[in-house]
Short mmCIF file of C-alpha atoms in Angstrom, two decimals:
data_model
loop_
_atom_site.label_atom_id
_atom_site.label_comp_id
_atom_site.label_asym_id
_atom_site.label_seq_id
_atom_site.Cartn_x
_atom_site.Cartn_y
_atom_site.Cartn_z
CA UNK A 91 -25.98 20.27 -8.96
CA UNK A 92 -24.26 17.97 -11.76
CA UNK A 93 -26.32 16.56 -14.69
CA UNK A 94 -27.10 12.87 -14.26
CA UNK A 95 -26.50 12.12 -17.78
CA UNK A 96 -23.51 13.54 -19.82
CA UNK A 97 -24.53 16.74 -21.97
CA UNK A 98 -21.74 15.78 -24.90
CA UNK A 99 -22.80 13.88 -27.68
CA UNK A 100 -20.74 11.02 -27.05
CA UNK A 101 -23.03 8.11 -28.24
CA UNK A 102 -24.63 5.91 -25.70
CA UNK A 103 -22.64 2.80 -26.58
CA UNK A 104 -19.42 4.46 -25.98
CA UNK A 105 -20.47 5.89 -22.61
CA UNK A 106 -21.70 2.13 -21.68
CA UNK A 107 -18.32 0.66 -22.71
CA UNK A 108 -16.51 3.66 -21.10
CA UNK A 109 -18.22 4.03 -17.75
CA UNK A 110 -16.68 1.01 -16.03
CA UNK A 111 -13.20 1.26 -16.73
CA UNK A 112 -13.06 4.87 -16.34
CA UNK A 113 -14.35 4.69 -12.80
CA UNK A 114 -12.21 1.57 -12.04
CA UNK A 115 -9.40 3.55 -13.59
CA UNK A 116 -9.21 5.63 -10.31
CA UNK A 117 -7.80 2.58 -8.58
CA UNK A 118 -5.00 2.74 -10.98
CA UNK A 119 -4.13 5.96 -9.45
CA UNK A 120 -4.58 4.44 -6.19
CA UNK A 121 -2.23 1.46 -6.70
CA UNK A 122 0.55 3.84 -8.32
CA UNK A 123 0.57 6.27 -5.69
CA UNK A 124 -0.11 4.26 -2.53
CA UNK A 125 2.62 1.81 -3.58
CA UNK A 126 4.98 4.39 -4.98
CA UNK A 127 6.22 4.90 -1.44
CA UNK A 128 7.63 1.47 -0.74
CA UNK A 129 9.67 1.99 -3.49
CA UNK A 130 10.77 5.87 -3.18
CA UNK A 131 11.56 4.75 0.45
CA UNK A 132 14.81 3.36 -1.28
CA UNK A 133 15.73 6.59 -2.80
CA UNK A 134 14.65 8.86 0.06
CA UNK A 135 16.45 7.07 2.67
CA UNK A 136 19.97 8.54 1.48
CA UNK A 137 18.26 11.88 0.39
CA UNK A 138 16.80 12.68 3.69
CA UNK A 139 18.82 10.39 6.00
CA UNK A 140 15.40 8.85 6.97
CA UNK A 141 15.13 7.17 10.30
CA UNK A 142 12.90 3.88 11.20
CA UNK A 143 10.36 6.47 12.24
CA UNK A 144 10.56 8.53 9.40
CA UNK A 145 9.83 6.01 7.29
CA UNK A 146 6.90 4.72 9.09
CA UNK A 147 5.38 8.10 9.02
CA UNK A 148 5.90 8.51 5.56
CA UNK A 149 4.36 5.24 4.90
CA UNK A 150 1.70 5.32 6.83
CA UNK A 151 0.61 9.25 6.15
CA UNK A 152 -1.19 8.68 2.59
CA UNK A 153 -3.16 5.60 4.24
CA UNK A 154 -4.39 7.86 7.17
CA UNK A 155 -5.33 10.31 4.64
CA UNK A 156 -7.32 7.50 2.69
CA UNK A 157 -9.11 6.41 5.80
CA UNK A 158 -9.87 10.20 6.66
CA UNK A 159 -11.41 10.58 2.90
CA UNK A 160 -12.97 7.32 2.69
CA UNK A 161 -14.68 7.92 6.11
CA UNK A 162 -15.81 11.47 5.37
CA UNK A 163 -16.80 11.22 1.51
CA UNK A 164 -18.39 7.78 1.77
CA UNK A 165 -21.36 9.56 3.57
CA UNK A 166 -21.05 12.57 1.19
CA UNK A 167 -21.51 10.26 -1.82
CA UNK A 168 -24.83 8.97 -0.59
CA UNK A 169 -25.94 12.34 0.51
CA UNK A 170 -24.66 14.17 -2.85
CA UNK A 171 -24.33 11.96 -5.53
CA UNK A 172 -21.70 9.19 -6.67
CA UNK A 173 -20.25 11.48 -9.60
CA UNK A 174 -20.22 14.93 -7.56
CA UNK A 175 -17.47 13.24 -5.52
CA UNK A 176 -15.57 11.22 -8.19
CA UNK A 177 -15.21 14.00 -10.63
CA UNK A 178 -13.52 16.19 -8.05
CA UNK A 179 -11.60 14.40 -6.09
CA UNK A 180 -8.81 14.03 -8.75
CA UNK A 181 -8.21 17.58 -8.43
CA UNK A 182 -7.17 17.44 -5.02
CA UNK A 183 -4.84 14.23 -5.99
CA UNK A 184 -3.31 16.11 -8.93
CA UNK A 185 -2.51 19.29 -6.69
CA UNK A 186 -0.64 17.16 -4.10
CA UNK A 187 1.08 14.99 -6.61
CA UNK A 188 2.92 17.45 -8.14
CA UNK A 189 3.53 19.09 -5.08
CA UNK A 190 5.08 16.19 -3.39
CA UNK A 191 7.69 16.19 -5.99
CA UNK A 192 8.95 19.56 -5.12
CA UNK A 193 9.26 19.21 -1.23
CA UNK A 194 12.30 20.03 0.57
CA UNK A 195 12.01 18.18 3.76
CA UNK A 196 10.28 15.58 5.41
CA UNK A 197 7.30 17.57 7.11
CA UNK A 198 6.34 18.79 4.01
CA UNK A 199 6.22 15.32 2.25
CA UNK A 200 4.32 14.04 5.23
CA UNK A 201 1.66 16.49 4.72
CA UNK A 202 1.53 16.14 0.78
CA UNK A 203 1.21 12.37 1.18
CA UNK A 204 -1.62 13.02 3.68
CA UNK A 205 -3.59 15.12 1.28
CA UNK A 206 -3.08 12.55 -1.62
CA UNK A 207 -4.55 9.89 0.49
CA UNK A 208 -7.49 12.00 1.42
CA UNK A 209 -7.95 12.45 -2.41
CA UNK A 210 -7.73 8.49 -3.00
CA UNK A 211 -10.02 8.16 0.11
CA UNK A 212 -12.64 10.13 -1.49
CA UNK A 213 -12.62 7.97 -4.68
CA UNK A 214 -12.91 4.73 -3.30
CA UNK A 215 -16.55 4.45 -1.56
CA UNK A 216 -17.79 6.64 -4.54
CA UNK A 217 -16.31 4.37 -7.66
CA UNK A 218 -17.11 0.79 -5.82
CA UNK A 219 -20.60 2.02 -5.18
CA UNK A 220 -20.97 3.28 -8.80
CA UNK A 221 -19.48 0.08 -10.19
CA UNK A 222 -21.82 -1.99 -8.44
CA UNK A 223 -24.90 -0.11 -9.14
CA UNK A 224 -24.34 -0.37 -12.85
CA UNK A 225 -23.24 -4.10 -12.85
CA UNK A 226 -25.64 -6.99 -13.45
CA UNK A 227 -26.06 -9.46 -10.52
CA UNK A 228 -24.43 -12.48 -12.55
CA UNK A 229 -21.22 -10.20 -13.09
CA UNK A 230 -21.01 -7.79 -10.05
CA UNK A 231 -18.13 -9.65 -8.69
CA UNK A 232 -16.16 -8.96 -12.06
CA UNK A 233 -17.15 -5.43 -12.24
CA UNK A 234 -16.84 -4.54 -8.50
CA UNK A 235 -13.70 -6.72 -7.52
CA UNK A 236 -11.84 -7.91 -10.20
CA UNK A 237 -11.78 -4.80 -12.29
CA UNK A 238 -10.95 -2.16 -9.93
CA UNK A 239 -8.20 -4.72 -8.31
CA UNK A 240 -6.66 -5.20 -11.80
CA UNK A 241 -6.66 -1.39 -12.35
CA UNK A 242 -4.68 -1.07 -8.91
CA UNK A 243 -2.50 -3.74 -9.81
CA UNK A 244 -1.60 -2.36 -13.07
CA UNK A 245 -0.72 0.80 -11.34
CA UNK A 246 1.33 -0.93 -8.79
CA UNK A 247 3.19 -2.51 -11.57
CA UNK A 248 3.86 0.78 -13.20
CA UNK A 249 5.12 2.28 -10.22
CA UNK A 250 7.58 -0.60 -9.31
CA UNK A 251 8.87 -0.67 -13.23
CA UNK A 252 9.29 3.19 -13.20
CA UNK A 253 11.14 2.68 -9.95
CA UNK A 254 13.44 0.20 -11.74
CA UNK A 255 14.16 2.35 -14.53
CA UNK A 256 14.89 5.31 -12.34
CA UNK A 257 17.75 3.37 -10.56
CA UNK A 258 20.66 5.55 -10.42
CA UNK A 259 18.82 9.02 -10.84
CA UNK A 260 19.34 11.05 -7.79
CA UNK A 261 16.01 12.84 -8.24
CA UNK A 262 13.90 9.31 -8.72
CA UNK A 263 11.73 9.91 -5.87
CA UNK A 264 10.64 13.30 -7.39
CA UNK A 265 9.74 11.73 -10.74
CA UNK A 266 7.91 8.94 -8.92
CA UNK A 267 5.65 11.12 -7.18
CA UNK A 268 5.19 13.61 -10.05
CA UNK A 269 4.12 11.29 -12.52
CA UNK A 270 1.44 10.20 -10.42
CA UNK A 271 -0.41 13.28 -11.51
CA UNK A 272 -0.38 12.20 -15.36
CA UNK A 273 -2.84 9.35 -15.38
CA UNK A 274 -5.04 11.32 -12.84
CA UNK A 275 -5.45 14.37 -14.97
CA UNK A 276 -6.47 11.93 -17.67
CA UNK A 277 -8.88 10.15 -15.66
CA UNK A 278 -10.43 13.70 -14.54
CA UNK A 279 -11.04 14.88 -17.75
CA UNK A 280 -12.47 11.48 -19.30
CA UNK A 281 -15.07 11.18 -16.19
CA UNK A 282 -16.75 14.24 -17.35
CA UNK A 283 -18.81 11.93 -19.79
CA UNK A 284 -20.30 9.79 -17.29
CA UNK A 285 -23.60 10.03 -15.78
CA UNK A 286 -24.70 9.64 -12.45
CA UNK A 287 -25.56 6.47 -10.60
CA UNK A 288 -29.21 5.52 -11.79
CA UNK A 289 -29.68 3.62 -8.66
CA UNK A 290 -28.82 6.52 -6.35
CA UNK A 291 -31.11 8.87 -8.30
CA UNK A 292 -33.79 6.55 -8.03
CA UNK A 293 -33.40 6.09 -4.28
CA UNK A 294 -33.50 10.17 -4.01
CA UNK A 295 -36.85 9.94 -5.73
CA UNK A 296 -35.57 11.59 -8.76
CA UNK A 297 -37.22 9.11 -10.99
CA UNK A 298 -37.50 10.79 -14.10
CA UNK A 299 -33.51 11.54 -14.03
CA UNK A 300 -33.06 7.59 -13.01
CA UNK A 301 -35.04 6.42 -15.95
CA UNK A 302 -32.87 8.47 -18.58
CA UNK A 303 -29.72 7.11 -17.16
CA UNK A 304 -31.02 3.57 -17.03
CA UNK A 305 -32.19 3.89 -20.81
CA UNK A 306 -28.70 5.93 -21.89
CA UNK A 307 -26.68 3.13 -20.20
CA UNK A 308 -28.84 0.24 -21.44
CA UNK A 309 -29.76 -0.61 -17.84
CA UNK A 310 -33.02 -2.74 -16.79
CA UNK A 311 -34.75 -0.91 -13.71
CA UNK A 312 -34.59 -2.70 -10.43
CA UNK A 313 -38.02 -3.72 -9.18
CA UNK A 314 -37.41 -1.80 -5.82
CA UNK A 315 -34.82 0.54 -4.39
CA UNK A 316 -35.58 1.45 -0.69
CA UNK A 317 -35.87 4.99 -0.65
CA UNK A 318 -33.31 7.31 1.03
CA UNK A 319 -35.49 8.48 3.95
CA UNK A 320 -35.05 8.46 7.67
CA UNK A 321 -31.56 8.16 9.43
CA UNK A 322 -28.94 8.74 7.21
CA UNK A 323 -24.92 8.26 7.62
CA UNK A 324 -23.13 6.65 10.48
CA UNK A 325 -26.11 6.93 12.59
CA UNK A 326 -28.14 4.60 10.55
CA UNK A 327 -24.83 2.36 9.44
CA UNK A 328 -23.96 1.49 13.03
CA UNK A 329 -27.51 0.91 14.26
CA UNK A 330 -29.80 -2.18 13.59
CA UNK A 331 -29.91 -3.93 11.30
CA UNK A 332 -26.44 -2.93 9.57
CA UNK A 333 -24.31 -2.66 12.77
CA UNK A 334 -23.39 -6.10 13.14
CA UNK A 335 -22.54 -6.67 9.29
CA UNK A 336 -20.52 -3.31 9.46
CA UNK A 337 -18.04 -4.29 12.19
CA UNK A 338 -17.79 -7.74 10.95
CA UNK A 339 -16.88 -6.65 7.60
CA UNK A 340 -14.82 -3.49 8.93
CA UNK A 341 -13.14 -6.35 10.91
CA UNK A 342 -12.35 -8.54 7.76
CA UNK A 343 -11.02 -5.55 5.80
CA UNK A 344 -8.78 -4.50 8.44
CA UNK A 345 -7.28 -7.83 8.79
CA UNK A 346 -6.96 -8.25 5.09
CA UNK A 347 -5.15 -4.78 5.10
CA UNK A 348 -2.85 -5.92 7.88
CA UNK A 349 -1.75 -9.07 6.31
CA UNK A 350 -1.89 -7.55 2.67
CA UNK A 351 0.33 -4.98 3.65
CA UNK A 352 3.28 -7.69 3.67
CA UNK A 353 3.18 -7.61 -0.02
CA UNK A 354 2.26 -4.00 -1.15
CA UNK A 355 3.27 -1.04 1.05
CA UNK A 356 5.97 -3.05 3.14
CA UNK A 357 7.04 -5.62 0.59
CA UNK A 358 10.23 -4.32 -0.15
CA UNK A 359 10.99 -3.90 3.22
CA UNK A 360 10.18 -7.70 4.37
CA UNK A 361 12.08 -9.02 1.10
CA UNK A 362 15.43 -7.16 2.26
CA UNK A 363 15.03 -8.62 5.72
CA UNK A 364 15.04 -12.08 3.98
CA UNK A 365 18.66 -10.91 2.80
CA UNK A 366 17.68 -9.61 -0.94
CA UNK A 367 19.43 -6.44 -2.02
CA UNK A 368 17.49 -3.35 -2.96
CA UNK A 369 17.15 -4.24 -6.66
CA UNK A 370 16.29 -7.71 -5.94
CA UNK A 371 13.74 -6.55 -3.52
CA UNK A 372 12.09 -4.31 -6.27
CA UNK A 373 12.34 -7.09 -8.56
CA UNK A 374 10.50 -9.43 -6.42
CA UNK A 375 7.71 -6.73 -5.60
CA UNK A 376 7.19 -6.33 -9.44
CA UNK A 377 6.93 -10.24 -9.84
CA UNK A 378 4.69 -10.50 -7.22
CA UNK A 379 2.20 -7.58 -8.64
CA UNK A 380 2.45 -9.53 -12.00
CA UNK A 381 1.32 -12.72 -10.29
CA UNK A 382 -1.21 -10.89 -8.38
CA UNK A 383 -2.72 -9.41 -11.68
CA UNK A 384 -2.89 -13.16 -13.07
CA UNK A 385 -4.77 -13.89 -10.02
CA UNK A 386 -7.17 -11.35 -10.36
CA UNK A 387 -7.87 -12.15 -13.89
CA UNK A 388 -8.45 -16.04 -12.97
CA UNK A 389 -10.52 -14.98 -10.34
CA UNK A 390 -12.68 -12.81 -12.36
CA UNK A 391 -13.64 -16.09 -14.36
CA UNK A 392 -15.05 -18.07 -10.92
CA UNK A 393 -16.00 -15.11 -8.40
CA UNK A 394 -19.44 -14.90 -9.74
CA UNK A 395 -19.85 -18.85 -9.83
CA UNK A 396 -18.49 -20.34 -6.53
CA UNK A 397 -19.83 -19.60 -3.00
CA UNK A 398 -17.74 -16.35 -1.99
CA UNK A 399 -18.09 -17.02 1.53
CA UNK A 400 -16.06 -20.58 1.38
CA UNK A 401 -13.99 -19.37 -1.61
CA UNK A 402 -12.76 -16.47 1.00
CA UNK A 403 -12.22 -19.10 3.52
CA UNK A 404 -10.05 -21.26 1.58
CA UNK A 405 -7.83 -18.95 -0.08
CA UNK A 406 -7.40 -16.97 3.33
CA UNK A 407 -6.03 -20.17 4.88
CA UNK A 408 -3.85 -20.47 1.69
CA UNK A 409 -2.38 -17.06 2.07
CA UNK A 410 -1.43 -17.69 5.81
CA UNK A 411 0.29 -21.04 5.06
CA UNK A 412 2.52 -19.52 2.65
CA UNK A 413 3.39 -16.29 4.59
CA UNK A 414 4.21 -18.79 7.50
CA UNK A 415 6.61 -20.69 5.33
CA UNK A 416 8.17 -17.10 3.92
CA UNK A 417 8.66 -16.10 7.90
CA UNK A 418 10.37 -19.40 9.12
CA UNK A 419 12.12 -20.61 6.12
CA UNK A 420 12.68 -17.65 3.87
CA UNK A 421 15.93 -16.17 5.74
CA UNK A 422 18.82 -16.53 3.43
CA UNK A 423 17.10 -18.93 1.14
CA UNK A 424 16.28 -17.01 -1.86
CA UNK A 425 14.30 -20.21 -3.53
CA UNK A 426 12.03 -20.41 -0.89
CA UNK A 427 11.49 -16.60 -0.73
CA UNK A 428 10.44 -16.79 -4.19
CA UNK A 429 8.18 -19.51 -4.25
CA UNK A 430 6.20 -18.65 -0.54
CA UNK A 431 6.22 -14.80 -1.77
CA UNK A 432 4.75 -15.32 -5.18
CA UNK A 433 2.29 -18.10 -3.62
CA UNK A 434 0.96 -15.84 -0.87
CA UNK A 435 0.20 -13.19 -3.37
CA UNK A 436 -1.65 -15.29 -5.52
CA UNK A 437 -3.79 -16.38 -2.71
CA UNK A 438 -4.53 -13.21 -1.39
CA UNK A 439 -5.41 -11.19 -4.71
CA UNK A 440 -7.46 -14.15 -5.82
CA UNK A 441 -9.57 -14.35 -2.56
CA UNK A 442 -9.47 -11.83 -0.01
CA UNK A 443 -7.78 -8.90 -1.58
CA UNK A 444 -10.68 -8.80 -4.40
CA UNK A 445 -13.59 -10.30 -2.18
CA UNK A 446 -13.11 -7.29 0.20
CA UNK A 447 -13.99 -4.91 -2.52
CA UNK A 448 -16.99 -6.78 -3.55
CA UNK A 449 -18.66 -7.21 -0.34
CA UNK A 450 -18.11 -3.44 0.77
CA UNK A 451 -20.82 -2.54 -1.81
CA UNK A 452 -22.86 -5.82 -1.74
CA UNK A 453 -23.78 -5.87 2.04
CA UNK A 454 -25.44 -2.47 2.32
CA UNK A 455 -28.25 -0.69 0.55
CA UNK A 456 -28.10 1.92 -2.09
CA UNK A 457 -28.95 4.73 0.78
CA UNK A 458 -26.32 3.55 2.70
CA UNK A 459 -23.70 1.99 0.21
CA UNK A 460 -21.26 4.99 0.12
CA UNK A 461 -21.15 5.40 4.13
CA UNK A 462 -20.82 1.34 4.25
CA UNK A 463 -18.07 1.09 1.92
CA UNK A 464 -16.24 3.95 3.26
CA UNK A 465 -16.29 2.69 6.86
CA UNK A 466 -14.94 -0.67 5.87
CA UNK A 467 -12.25 0.64 3.45
CA UNK A 468 -11.14 2.85 6.01
CA UNK A 469 -10.66 0.13 8.29
CA UNK A 470 -8.68 -1.56 5.86
CA UNK A 471 -6.55 1.58 5.01
CA UNK A 472 -5.68 2.03 8.78
CA UNK A 473 -4.58 -1.44 9.12
CA UNK A 474 -2.39 -0.76 6.27
CA UNK A 475 -0.93 2.18 8.09
CA UNK A 476 -0.46 -0.14 10.97
CA UNK A 477 1.84 -2.05 9.06
CA UNK A 478 3.55 0.78 7.04
CA UNK A 479 4.03 2.35 10.35
CA UNK A 480 5.25 -0.09 12.43
CA UNK A 481 6.78 -2.59 9.96
CA UNK A 482 10.04 -1.11 9.77
CA UNK A 483 10.45 -0.99 13.85
CA UNK A 484 9.10 -4.72 13.76
CA UNK A 485 11.24 -5.82 11.23
CA UNK A 486 14.45 -4.45 12.72
CA UNK A 487 13.76 -5.92 15.75
CA UNK A 488 12.68 -9.53 14.49
CA UNK A 489 13.70 -9.35 10.93
CA UNK A 490 11.84 -11.72 8.31
CA UNK A 491 10.15 -13.67 11.50
CA UNK A 492 7.86 -10.70 11.76
CA UNK A 493 5.99 -11.68 8.67
CA UNK A 494 4.57 -14.63 10.99
CA UNK A 495 2.91 -11.76 12.98
CA UNK A 496 1.60 -9.77 10.26
CA UNK A 497 0.12 -13.09 8.36
CA UNK A 498 -2.16 -14.13 11.26
CA UNK A 499 -4.42 -11.53 10.25
CA UNK A 500 -5.60 -14.08 7.33
CA UNK A 501 -6.67 -16.50 10.34
CA UNK A 502 -8.80 -13.61 11.68
CA UNK A 503 -10.44 -13.24 7.92
CA UNK A 504 -11.06 -17.16 7.79
CA UNK A 505 -12.67 -16.90 11.29
CA UNK A 506 -15.09 -13.80 10.39
CA UNK A 507 -16.17 -15.66 7.13
CA UNK A 508 -17.15 -18.69 9.05
CA UNK A 509 -18.86 -17.03 11.68
CA UNK A 510 -21.27 -14.82 9.62
CA UNK A 511 -23.41 -16.29 6.87
CA UNK A 512 -24.64 -12.93 5.24
CA UNK A 513 -21.27 -13.24 3.25
CA UNK A 514 -22.57 -15.75 0.88
CA UNK A 515 -23.77 -13.19 -1.67
CA UNK A 516 -23.12 -15.10 -5.29
CA UNK A 517 -25.86 -14.30 -7.47
CA UNK A 518 -28.20 -12.43 -5.51
CA UNK A 519 -29.35 -8.96 -6.85
CA UNK A 520 -27.87 -6.09 -5.24
CA UNK A 521 -30.53 -4.96 -3.01
CA UNK A 522 -31.25 -8.42 -1.68
CA UNK A 523 -27.85 -8.66 -0.39
CA UNK A 524 -28.25 -5.94 1.89
CA UNK A 525 -31.93 -7.47 2.97
CA UNK A 526 -31.95 -8.27 6.61
CA UNK A 527 -34.85 -10.63 6.17
CA UNK A 528 -32.58 -12.52 3.79
CA UNK A 529 -29.95 -12.50 6.48
CA UNK A 530 -32.45 -14.19 9.17
CA UNK A 531 -33.39 -16.77 6.37
CA UNK A 532 -29.78 -17.63 5.92
CA UNK A 533 -29.56 -18.04 9.87
CA UNK A 534 -32.50 -20.40 9.98
CA UNK A 535 -31.31 -22.62 7.26
CA UNK A 536 -32.25 -20.63 4.13
CA UNK A 537 -30.15 -21.04 1.11
CA UNK A 538 -27.55 -18.12 0.44
CA UNK A 539 -26.16 -19.03 -2.86
CA UNK A 540 -28.77 -19.88 -4.92
CA UNK A 541 -29.47 -16.65 -7.32
CA UNK A 542 -32.74 -14.76 -6.69
CA UNK A 543 -34.54 -13.82 -10.04
CA UNK A 544 -32.27 -11.44 -11.62
CA UNK A 545 -33.23 -7.70 -11.99
CA UNK A 546 -31.02 -4.88 -12.94
CA UNK A 547 -29.53 -6.61 -15.87
CA UNK A 548 -27.30 -4.44 -18.07
CA UNK A 549 -26.04 -3.80 -21.47
CA UNK A 550 -22.69 -2.62 -19.95
CA UNK A 551 -20.01 -4.31 -21.74
CA UNK A 552 -16.89 -5.86 -19.64
#
């Protein structure tokens, strides 16, 4: 059993300041590695004479692995704790990141990418749950959504920049894969400082240990946390009262992953279909990530101030509009490609991309937060795997017009948000956002955006 409070003599203030970025930095590793394949394919194609099917399998492997990791370890983090999982998952990642740099054929690389994805998937529900559980209600969107997405984009930007710098190097893809182990190893070491989530400890009935962590992190104890008793895992998640929100949000997350793949894992392929050469495609990909980072930064200022449900509807429709413009007006017109690509990236990152991470932790109680996050995140990863797996084949048949098909996923996002009022979570205490009675009040006309009395305030510094 891991100690709930770090045993080192690092000051409580230092731990408070380091906890959110150290947990969120796992998404830097995720962003770097899962996006590295989109640029590595440019170098791998001549090295291994890749077919369209090879590209699809390689692109999808890590996302399938991430879905497996999220599904399995989301449940386990509810049973054994957040810290136990997010410390050990990076060991798996480091080992297979290094292994992927030394493969000699495509099957070996597929296996390495699959296990890298599992390592990433282990981290996602664990770190997301921890971030939400140490965040104050008034800044939970910034902690649980904007911060990990900013880290993810920084990882993706680093990946694209390294790929551009390695152009002309015949072993560029080996360096791209192997370098992912460096930040993962650093984060692995630094995470030893972090305590267990106090909310998880409290839900397990370990009140004395929880009190020690609340005190060390400067957190005010929540008024009430439902104990982790009765049915657990998927049996509880897919039964009433959480089945509807799990399936509805799983659909939203999958749709966002399917549409978002246009600018992430399959981005360079869509850009080359628009007539850009390989160098321009990588540059445009980098520009898109920079705009996405700016969108996340701007979104962090408003995501805790606006009604998230309606904000999600507006931004999903904005992403839909500009991807349709890209699909029908971008062929051979670099100006249209540039404008629509950056506008689409802006809308998807300021809205659905960030909101998906926030809702994944808000819609489920502490005892089911890991399994709920794992289930919904896995839905998104599998959808991205579909984009990565079938994108090359669809692009070869329909060229840039294929973007129009993938972008319809954002229409699905908007419809889901309009259909289910429980997505209006702004300002509510973390335990109340998962309260079925609150959901029923919303359906019968109760307010959804009025903040409840805030509990669980924090001295953590953003």
